[in-house]
Every structure is written in structure tokens, then in C-alpha cells.
JSON list of C-alpha atoms in Angstrom, two decimals:
[
{"chain": "A", "resi": 1, "resn": "UNK", "atom": "CA", "xyz": [97.25, -23.46, 11.72]},
{"chain": "A", "resi": 2, "resn": "UNK", "atom": "CA", "xyz": [100.80, -22.26, 12.37]},
{"chain": "A", "resi": 3, "resn": "UNK", "atom": "CA", "xyz": [102.96, -21.08, 9.50]},
{"chain": "A", "resi": 4, "resn": "UNK", "atom": "CA", "xyz": [104.48, -23.90, 7.47]},
{"chain": "A", "resi": 5, "resn": "UNK", "atom": "CA", "xyz": [105.71, -22.61, 4.14]},
{"chain": "A", "resi": 6, "resn": "UNK", "atom": "CA", "xyz": [107.93, -24.09, 1.49]},
{"chain": "A", "resi": 7, "resn": "UNK", "atom": "CA", "xyz": [109.37, -22.36, -1.57]},
{"chain": "A", "resi": 8, "resn": "UNK", "atom": "CA", "xyz": [112.46, -22.18, -3.76]},
{"chain": "A", "resi": 9, "resn": "UNK", "atom": "CA", "xyz": [115.44, -20.13, -2.62]},
{"chain": "A", "resi": 10, "resn": "UNK", "atom": "CA", "xyz": [117.63, -18.18, -5.04]},
{"chain": "A", "resi": 11, "resn": "UNK", "atom": "CA", "xyz": [120.10, -21.10, -5.04]},
{"chain": "A", "resi": 12, "resn": "UNK", "atom": "CA", "xyz": [117.27, -23.48, -5.99]},
{"chain": "A", "resi": 13, "resn": "UNK", "atom": "CA", "xyz": [117.13, -24.74, -2.42]},
{"chain": "A", "resi": 14, "resn": "UNK", "atom": "CA", "xyz": [113.69, -25.05, -0.89]},
{"chain": "A", "resi": 15, "resn": "UNK", "atom": "CA", "xyz": [113.05, -22.89, 2.18]},
{"chain": "A", "resi": 16, "resn": "UNK", "atom": "CA", "xyz": [110.72, -24.33, 4.77]},
{"chain": "A", "resi": 17, "resn": "UNK", "atom": "CA", "xyz": [109.43, -22.28, 7.72]},
{"chain": "A", "resi": 18, "resn": "UNK", "atom": "CA", "xyz": [108.09, -24.16, 10.76]},
{"chain": "A", "resi": 19, "resn": "UNK", "atom": "CA", "xyz": [107.03, -23.39, 14.31]},
{"chain": "A", "resi": 20, "resn": "UNK", "atom": "CA", "xyz": [108.86, -25.39, 17.00]},
{"chain": "A", "resi": 21, "resn": "UNK", "atom": "CA", "xyz": [106.50, -28.13, 18.28]},
{"chain": "A", "resi": 22, "resn": "UNK", "atom": "CA", "xyz": [106.13, -26.79, 21.82]},
{"chain": "A", "resi": 23, "resn": "UNK", "atom": "CA", "xyz": [104.74, -23.48, 20.49]},
{"chain": "A", "resi": 24, "resn": "UNK", "atom": "CA", "xyz": [102.21, -24.83, 17.99]},
{"chain": "A", "resi": 25, "resn": "UNK", "atom": "CA", "xyz": [99.58, -24.91, 20.74]},
{"chain": "A", "resi": 26, "resn": "UNK", "atom": "CA", "xyz": [100.39, -21.30, 21.67]},
{"chain": "A", "resi": 27, "resn": "UNK", "atom": "CA", "xyz": [99.98, -20.26, 18.04]},
{"chain": "A", "resi": 28, "resn": "UNK", "atom": "CA", "xyz": [96.67, -22.13, 17.81]},
{"chain": "A", "resi": 29, "resn": "UNK", "atom": "CA", "xyz": [95.49, -20.31, 20.94]},
{"chain": "A", "resi": 30, "resn": "UNK", "atom": "CA", "xyz": [96.29, -16.99, 19.27]},
{"chain": "A", "resi": 31, "resn": "UNK", "atom": "CA", "xyz": [94.29, -18.13, 16.25]},
{"chain": "A", "resi": 32, "resn": "UNK", "atom": "CA", "xyz": [91.28, -19.05, 18.38]},
{"chain": "A", "resi": 33, "resn": "UNK", "atom": "CA", "xyz": [91.38, -15.89, 20.49]},
{"chain": "A", "resi": 34, "resn": "UNK", "atom": "CA", "xyz": [88.94, -13.08, 19.80]},
{"chain": "A", "resi": 35, "resn": "UNK", "atom": "CA", "xyz": [91.21, -10.48, 21.42]},
{"chain": "A", "resi": 36, "resn": "UNK", "atom": "CA", "xyz": [92.41, -7.88, 18.94]},
{"chain": "A", "resi": 37, "resn": "UNK", "atom": "CA", "xyz": [95.94, -7.96, 20.39]},
{"chain": "A", "resi": 38, "resn": "UNK", "atom": "CA", "xyz": [96.16, -11.73, 19.91]},
{"chain": "A", "resi": 39, "resn": "UNK", "atom": "CA", "xyz": [94.92, -11.51, 16.33]},
{"chain": "A", "resi": 40, "resn": "UNK", "atom": "CA", "xyz": [97.44, -8.75, 15.56]},
{"chain": "A", "resi": 41, "resn": "UNK", "atom": "CA", "xyz": [100.26, -10.83, 17.04]},
{"chain": "A", "resi": 42, "resn": "UNK", "atom": "CA", "xyz": [99.17, -13.90, 15.05]},
{"chain": "A", "resi": 43, "resn": "UNK", "atom": "CA", "xyz": [99.07, -11.86, 11.84]},
{"chain": "A", "resi": 44, "resn": "UNK", "atom": "CA", "xyz": [102.52, -10.41, 12.60]},
{"chain": "A", "resi": 45, "resn": "UNK", "atom": "CA", "xyz": [103.95, -13.92, 13.11]},
{"chain": "A", "resi": 46, "resn": "UNK", "atom": "CA", "xyz": [102.46, -15.12, 9.81]},
{"chain": "A", "resi": 47, "resn": "UNK", "atom": "CA", "xyz": [103.79, -12.04, 7.99]},
{"chain": "A", "resi": 48, "resn": "UNK", "atom": "CA", "xyz": [107.24, -12.58, 9.55]},
{"chain": "A", "resi": 49, "resn": "UNK", "atom": "CA", "xyz": [107.17, -16.23, 8.43]},
{"chain": "A", "resi": 50, "resn": "UNK", "atom": "CA", "xyz": [106.38, -15.12, 4.88]},
{"chain": "A", "resi": 51, "resn": "UNK", "atom": "CA", "xyz": [109.25, -12.61, 4.97]},
{"chain": "A", "resi": 52, "resn": "UNK", "atom": "CA", "xyz": [111.66, -15.22, 6.36]},
{"chain": "A", "resi": 53, "resn": "UNK", "atom": "CA", "xyz": [110.58, -17.60, 3.64]},
{"chain": "A", "resi": 54, "resn": "UNK", "atom": "CA", "xyz": [111.70, -15.04, 1.08]},
{"chain": "A", "resi": 55, "resn": "UNK", "atom": "CA", "xyz": [114.81, -13.88, 2.99]},
{"chain": "A", "resi": 56, "resn": "UNK", "atom": "CA", "xyz": [115.84, -16.15, 5.89]},
{"chain": "A", "resi": 57, "resn": "UNK", "atom": "CA", "xyz": [118.49, -13.68, 7.05]},
{"chain": "A", "resi": 58, "resn": "UNK", "atom": "CA", "xyz": [116.00, -10.78, 7.28]},
{"chain": "A", "resi": 59, "resn": "UNK", "atom": "CA", "xyz": [116.39, -10.69, 11.07]},
{"chain": "A", "resi": 60, "resn": "UNK", "atom": "CA", "xyz": [119.39, -9.78, 13.16]},
{"chain": "A", "resi": 61, "resn": "UNK", "atom": "CA", "xyz": [121.91, -12.45, 14.15]},
{"chain": "A", "resi": 62, "resn": "UNK", "atom": "CA", "xyz": [122.19, -12.93, 17.93]},
{"chain": "A", "resi": 63, "resn": "UNK", "atom": "CA", "xyz": [125.76, -13.10, 19.24]},
{"chain": "A", "resi": 64, "resn": "UNK", "atom": "CA", "xyz": [126.74, -16.51, 20.60]},
{"chain": "A", "resi": 65, "resn": "UNK", "atom": "CA", "xyz": [127.62, -15.16, 24.05]},
{"chain": "A", "resi": 66, "resn": "UNK", "atom": "CA", "xyz": [124.02, -13.90, 24.42]},
{"chain": "A", "resi": 67, "resn": "UNK", "atom": "CA", "xyz": [122.33, -17.25, 23.78]},
{"chain": "A", "resi": 68, "resn": "UNK", "atom": "CA", "xyz": [120.60, -18.56, 26.92]},
{"chain": "A", "resi": 69, "resn": "UNK", "atom": "CA", "xyz": [121.86, -21.90, 28.25]},
{"chain": "A", "resi": 70, "resn": "UNK", "atom": "CA", "xyz": [118.32, -23.26, 27.94]},
{"chain": "A", "resi": 71, "resn": "UNK", "atom": "CA", "xyz": [118.47, -22.71, 24.16]},
{"chain": "A", "resi": 72, "resn": "UNK", "atom": "CA", "xyz": [121.83, -24.50, 23.94]},
{"chain": "A", "resi": 73, "resn": "UNK", "atom": "CA", "xyz": [120.45, -27.46, 25.93]},
{"chain": "A", "resi": 74, "resn": "UNK", "atom": "CA", "xyz": [117.39, -27.71, 23.69]},
{"chain": "A", "resi": 75, "resn": "UNK", "atom": "CA", "xyz": [118.94, -27.01, 20.30]},
{"chain": "A", "resi": 76, "resn": "UNK", "atom": "CA", "xyz": [122.61, -27.90, 20.75]},
{"chain": "A", "resi": 77, "resn": "UNK", "atom": "CA", "xyz": [125.81, -25.98, 20.25]},
{"chain": "A", "resi": 78, "resn": "UNK", "atom": "CA", "xyz": [126.55, -24.41, 16.92]},
{"chain": "A", "resi": 79, "resn": "UNK", "atom": "CA", "xyz": [122.94, -23.47, 16.20]},
{"chain": "A", "resi": 80, "resn": "UNK", "atom": "CA", "xyz": [122.62, -19.94, 14.85]},
{"chain": "A", "resi": 81, "resn": "UNK", "atom": "CA", "xyz": [119.86, -17.87, 16.48]},
{"chain": "A", "resi": 82, "resn": "UNK", "atom": "CA", "xyz": [118.26, -14.83, 14.91]},
{"chain": "A", "resi": 83, "resn": "UNK", "atom": "CA", "xyz": [115.86, -12.11, 16.10]},
{"chain": "A", "resi": 84, "resn": "UNK", "atom": "CA", "xyz": [113.14, -10.57, 13.96]},
{"chain": "A", "resi": 85, "resn": "UNK", "atom": "CA", "xyz": [111.22, -7.56, 15.29]},
{"chain": "A", "resi": 86, "resn": "UNK", "atom": "CA", "xyz": [107.46, -7.92, 14.97]},
{"chain": "A", "resi": 87, "resn": "UNK", "atom": "CA", "xyz": [104.48, -5.84, 16.05]},
{"chain": "A", "resi": 88, "resn": "UNK", "atom": "CA", "xyz": [106.20, -2.99, 17.85]},
{"chain": "A", "resi": 89, "resn": "UNK", "atom": "CA", "xyz": [107.61, -4.45, 21.02]},
{"chain": "A", "resi": 90, "resn": "UNK", "atom": "CA", "xyz": [107.48, -8.16, 20.14]},
{"chain": "A", "resi": 91, "resn": "UNK", "atom": "CA", "xyz": [110.49, -10.24, 19.09]},
{"chain": "A", "resi": 92, "resn": "UNK", "atom": "CA", "xyz": [110.52, -13.48, 17.13]},
{"chain": "A", "resi": 93, "resn": "UNK", "atom": "CA", "xyz": [113.46, -15.83, 17.76]},
{"chain": "A", "resi": 94, "resn": "UNK", "atom": "CA", "xyz": [114.32, -18.27, 14.98]},
{"chain": "A", "resi": 95, "resn": "UNK", "atom": "CA", "xyz": [117.06, -20.50, 13.65]},
{"chain": "A", "resi": 96, "resn": "UNK", "atom": "CA", "xyz": [118.35, -21.11, 10.16]},
{"chain": "A", "resi": 97, "resn": "UNK", "atom": "CA", "xyz": [119.58, -24.58, 9.33]},
{"chain": "A", "resi": 98, "resn": "UNK", "atom": "CA", "xyz": [120.08, -26.88, 6.39]},
{"chain": "A", "resi": 99, "resn": "UNK", "atom": "CA", "xyz": [118.88, -30.41, 5.89]},
{"chain": "A", "resi": 100, "resn": "UNK", "atom": "CA", "xyz": [118.93, -32.54, 2.74]},
{"chain": "A", "resi": 101, "resn": "UNK", "atom": "CA", "xyz": [119.26, -29.61, 0.34]},
{"chain": "A", "resi": 102, "resn": "UNK", "atom": "CA", "xyz": [116.59, -27.64, 2.15]},
{"chain": "A", "resi": 103, "resn": "UNK", "atom": "CA", "xyz": [116.95, -24.44, 4.17]},
{"chain": "A", "resi": 104, "resn": "UNK", "atom": "CA", "xyz": [114.99, -24.77, 7.40]},
{"chain": "A", "resi": 105, "resn": "UNK", "atom": "CA", "xyz": [113.79, -21.67, 9.24]},
{"chain": "A", "resi": 106, "resn": "UNK", "atom": "CA", "xyz": [112.43, -22.68, 12.64]},
{"chain": "A", "resi": 107, "resn": "UNK", "atom": "CA", "xyz": [110.40, -20.21, 14.66]},
{"chain": "A", "resi": 108, "resn": "UNK", "atom": "CA", "xyz": [111.61, -20.96, 18.18]},
{"chain": "A", "resi": 109, "resn": "UNK", "atom": "CA", "xyz": [109.73, -18.44, 20.29]},
{"chain": "A", "resi": 110, "resn": "UNK", "atom": "CA", "xyz": [108.06, -15.04, 20.32]},
{"chain": "A", "resi": 111, "resn": "UNK", "atom": "CA", "xyz": [108.20, -12.69, 23.28]},
{"chain": "A", "resi": 112, "resn": "UNK", "atom": "CA", "xyz": [107.92, -9.06, 24.30]},
{"chain": "A", "resi": 113, "resn": "UNK", "atom": "CA", "xyz": [110.96, -6.82, 24.04]},
{"chain": "A", "resi": 114, "resn": "UNK", "atom": "CA", "xyz": [111.30, -6.79, 27.85]},
{"chain": "A", "resi": 115, "resn": "UNK", "atom": "CA", "xyz": [111.28, -10.60, 27.96]},
{"chain": "A", "resi": 116, "resn": "UNK", "atom": "CA", "xyz": [113.84, -10.64, 25.15]},
{"chain": "A", "resi": 117, "resn": "UNK", "atom": "CA", "xyz": [116.16, -8.27, 27.03]},
{"chain": "A", "resi": 118, "resn": "UNK", "atom": "CA", "xyz": [115.95, -10.37, 30.21]},
{"chain": "A", "resi": 119, "resn": "UNK", "atom": "CA", "xyz": [116.42, -13.71, 28.48]},
{"chain": "A", "resi": 120, "resn": "UNK", "atom": "CA", "xyz": [119.32, -12.55, 26.29]},
{"chain": "A", "resi": 121, "resn": "UNK", "atom": "CA", "xyz": [120.94, -10.42, 29.03]},
{"chain": "A", "resi": 122, "resn": "UNK", "atom": "CA", "xyz": [120.79, -6.97, 27.47]}
]
């Protein structure tokens, strides 16, 4: 099951961490895989989700001019994207939002560092 955590934030807001719907299947495939690399990646994603639940801004903010147009189409303008380094050369992309007194951390995508550099034009 993909990470889905809820807890209290220091301002008494609840923090909820979710995986974007289109990647739930990918996460479940990692869970079902017997490959060591897949299990390590799954564990790294879960650990990152736990860290982000404690400290949503633990990652590095991605500058607005680096955001791919595809992300803007899917998530809209004004959405703040963040990068969290996991498992050596893997990167976790997430957003931080607010809804009804709750802080929402949404895990958008995970990718290798090379994929990250291509997608975000570094």
C-alpha cells in the first residue's frame, strides 16, 4: 500500500502525505517485486514520506522557471514543487498544499537523477 500518513503539524494542522493516483499502481508494483533494487526504492519512498510528514519542507524547492509544462498542465499554475533526494541517485518530486486546515504533501513522481535533470532542464 502506498504511503498515506496523517499527523499533527506544529501549528496543530494535520499533515497528510499521499501518492498521486497515477503512481499508486507503480508503487504497488514496487511492493510486489522481489528485486532488491525495487524493495530498496520502495523503502526509500516510505521513509521519505515519513520525513515529509514530520517536515514538509525537508526537500529543496524547485524554481518556477524549471517546472515542466506537463506539470503545470496537470497541477495548475501556482503549485509549489519540491525535490527530495532518495536512495542515492533517485529524486522524489512532491507538492505542498493546504486544504480545509490540513497540510497536504502529494508525492507526484519519483525518478532517477538523470531523468530529473532532463525533465527539469538542468
